[in-house]
Amino acid sequence: MSNLIILVATLCIIVRVSFGCACYPENDPKVRFCRESIVFKGTVLSTVYLDDITMYKVKVQKMYRGYLGYEVWLKSSSSTGSCGVHLTEGIPYLLTTTWDKVVHACDWNTPISTLTTDQLYAIERNVDCE
């Protein structure tokens, strides 16, 4: 009986681990930019942790695709295993999301300071997504 309990517990752990975050790798910045509904430069003003959700209040500094107001609340899973992201308050980011305002690890959410000169140039010139 104890062997059965150990087997069931092990299978539960394996199933839980196998359903972690998995993204289709995309290294082309143009494709990453163009597949998103909303792309903008923003700085995290505050963070609220709610059980398994993290909420980020973000000041929108510049819109590149789509439209958001002056400030927006974005949500993410608190777990990186569920594709959650961690954003640091006070850091300017290039943020991407869909209309549901969920940010996750599969999106292009990166500090502006890590973008190359070519990437910044293309984004500022509003990449042609046609």
Tab-separated table of C-alpha atoms in Angstrom:
chain	number	residue	atom	x	y	z
A	1	MET	CA	0.000	0.000	0.000
A	2	SER	CA	2.803	2.445	0.853
A	3	ASN	CA	4.441	1.713	-2.534
A	4	LEU	CA	1.188	2.693	-4.248
A	5	ILE	CA	1.076	5.988	-2.335
A	6	ILE	CA	4.694	6.745	-3.293
A	7	LEU	CA	3.954	5.914	-6.942
A	8	VAL	CA	0.884	8.180	-7.033
A	9	ALA	CA	2.771	11.030	-5.336
A	10	THR	CA	5.657	10.683	-7.804
A	11	LEU	CA	3.292	10.731	-10.784
A	12	CYS	CA	1.592	13.873	-9.452
A	13	ILE	CA	4.965	15.607	-9.182
A	14	ILE	CA	5.971	14.535	-12.704
A	15	VAL	CA	2.664	15.753	-14.160
A	16	ARG	CA	2.995	19.105	-12.344
A	17	VAL	CA	6.562	19.653	-13.581
A	18	SER	CA	5.757	18.683	-17.160
A	19	PHE	CA	3.095	21.415	-17.423
A	20	GLY	CA	5.539	24.265	-16.741
A	21	CYS	CA	6.060	27.299	-18.941
A	22	ALA	CA	6.912	26.531	-22.554
A	23	CYS	CA	7.265	29.154	-25.279
A	24	TYR	CA	7.880	28.903	-28.974
A	25	PRO	CA	11.368	30.413	-29.364
A	26	GLU	CA	11.426	33.491	-31.583
A	27	ASN	CA	14.648	35.413	-31.989
A	28	ASP	CA	13.547	37.785	-34.742
A	29	PRO	CA	12.639	41.081	-33.032
A	30	LYS	CA	10.364	42.130	-35.903
A	31	VAL	CA	8.270	38.974	-35.550
A	32	ARG	CA	8.158	39.414	-31.764
A	33	PHE	CA	7.059	43.032	-32.180
A	34	CYS	CA	4.487	42.383	-34.893
A	35	ARG	CA	2.717	39.426	-33.267
A	36	GLU	CA	1.642	41.536	-30.285
A	37	SER	CA	-1.539	43.606	-30.112
A	38	ILE	CA	-0.031	46.145	-27.743
A	39	VAL	CA	3.598	47.299	-27.582
A	40	PHE	CA	4.682	50.208	-25.420
A	41	LYS	CA	7.407	51.723	-23.289
A	42	GLY	CA	6.423	51.856	-19.642
A	43	THR	CA	7.787	52.055	-16.137
A	44	VAL	CA	6.404	50.008	-13.239
A	45	LEU	CA	5.076	52.348	-10.548
A	46	SER	CA	3.901	49.753	-8.028
A	47	THR	CA	3.403	46.029	-7.538
A	48	VAL	CA	0.573	44.180	-5.790
A	49	TYR	CA	0.820	40.468	-4.950
A	50	LEU	CA	-2.484	38.554	-4.832
A	51	ASP	CA	-2.125	34.811	-4.189
A	52	ASP	CA	-0.932	33.438	-7.535
A	53	ILE	CA	-1.309	36.721	-9.487
A	54	THR	CA	1.012	39.718	-9.542
A	55	MET	CA	-0.440	43.069	-10.591
A	56	TYR	CA	1.795	45.843	-11.948
A	57	LYS	CA	0.692	49.466	-12.156
A	58	VAL	CA	2.584	50.854	-15.150
A	59	LYS	CA	3.018	54.409	-16.372
A	60	VAL	CA	2.704	54.345	-20.175
A	61	GLN	CA	5.445	56.529	-21.650
A	62	LYS	CA	5.117	55.779	-25.351
A	63	MET	CA	2.802	53.606	-27.450
A	64	TYR	CA	4.195	51.732	-30.454
A	65	ARG	CA	1.216	49.463	-31.257
A	66	GLY	CA	-2.345	49.563	-29.995
A	67	TYR	CA	-3.625	52.003	-27.416
A	68	LEU	CA	-3.613	52.215	-23.626
A	69	GLY	CA	-4.300	55.075	-21.283
A	70	TYR	CA	-1.734	57.052	-19.314
A	71	GLU	CA	-1.511	54.318	-16.669
A	72	VAL	CA	-2.470	50.658	-16.885
A	73	TRP	CA	-2.673	47.641	-14.601
A	74	LEU	CA	-0.976	44.569	-16.042
A	75	LYS	CA	-1.276	41.125	-14.526
A	76	SER	CA	1.017	38.133	-14.546
A	77	SER	CA	1.242	34.783	-12.872
A	78	SER	CA	3.375	34.938	-9.736
A	79	SER	CA	5.086	31.726	-10.817
A	80	THR	CA	7.729	31.548	-13.532
A	81	GLY	CA	6.632	27.932	-13.993
A	82	SER	CA	3.314	29.331	-15.216
A	83	CYS	CA	5.053	31.814	-17.537
A	84	GLY	CA	4.911	34.642	-15.007
A	85	VAL	CA	7.310	37.574	-15.285
A	86	HIS	CA	8.967	39.697	-12.633
A	87	LEU	CA	9.101	43.422	-13.372
A	88	THR	CA	11.131	45.799	-11.208
A	89	GLU	CA	9.655	49.091	-10.062
A	90	GLY	CA	11.288	52.182	-11.551
A	91	ILE	CA	12.832	50.407	-14.567
A	92	PRO	CA	11.708	51.479	-18.083
A	93	TYR	CA	10.585	48.417	-20.075
A	94	LEU	CA	9.512	47.571	-23.583
A	95	LEU	CA	6.272	45.772	-22.734
A	96	THR	CA	4.058	43.673	-24.953
A	97	THR	CA	0.637	42.283	-24.207
A	98	THR	CA	-2.736	41.523	-25.689
A	99	TRP	CA	-6.002	43.311	-24.970
A	100	ASP	CA	-6.450	41.277	-21.775
A	101	LYS	CA	-3.396	43.073	-20.318
A	102	VAL	CA	-1.664	39.867	-19.234
A	103	VAL	CA	2.127	39.783	-19.487
A	104	HIS	CA	3.963	36.492	-19.563
A	105	ALA	CA	7.371	35.050	-20.263
A	106	CYS	CA	6.526	34.246	-23.888
A	107	ASP	CA	6.018	37.936	-24.674
A	108	TRP	CA	8.768	40.466	-25.343
A	109	ASN	CA	9.020	42.224	-21.968
A	110	THR	CA	12.507	43.554	-21.486
A	111	PRO	CA	14.255	46.518	-19.903
A	112	ILE	CA	14.830	49.251	-22.490
A	113	SER	CA	18.506	49.305	-21.463
A	114	THR	CA	18.981	45.750	-22.843
A	115	LEU	CA	17.767	46.573	-26.371
A	116	THR	CA	20.354	47.033	-29.092
A	117	THR	CA	20.697	50.264	-31.037
A	118	ASP	CA	19.189	48.554	-34.107
A	119	GLN	CA	16.206	47.285	-32.100
A	120	LEU	CA	15.572	50.729	-30.617
A	121	TYR	CA	15.846	52.338	-34.038
A	122	ALA	CA	13.346	49.901	-35.569
A	123	ILE	CA	10.889	50.291	-32.693
A	124	GLU	CA	11.098	54.084	-32.702
A	125	ARG	CA	10.471	54.096	-36.477
A	126	ASN	CA	7.429	51.872	-35.892
A	127	VAL	CA	8.342	48.622	-37.618
A	128	ASP	CA	6.341	47.825	-40.749
A	129	CYS	CA	4.375	44.706	-39.808
A	130	GLU	CA	2.757	44.113	-43.199
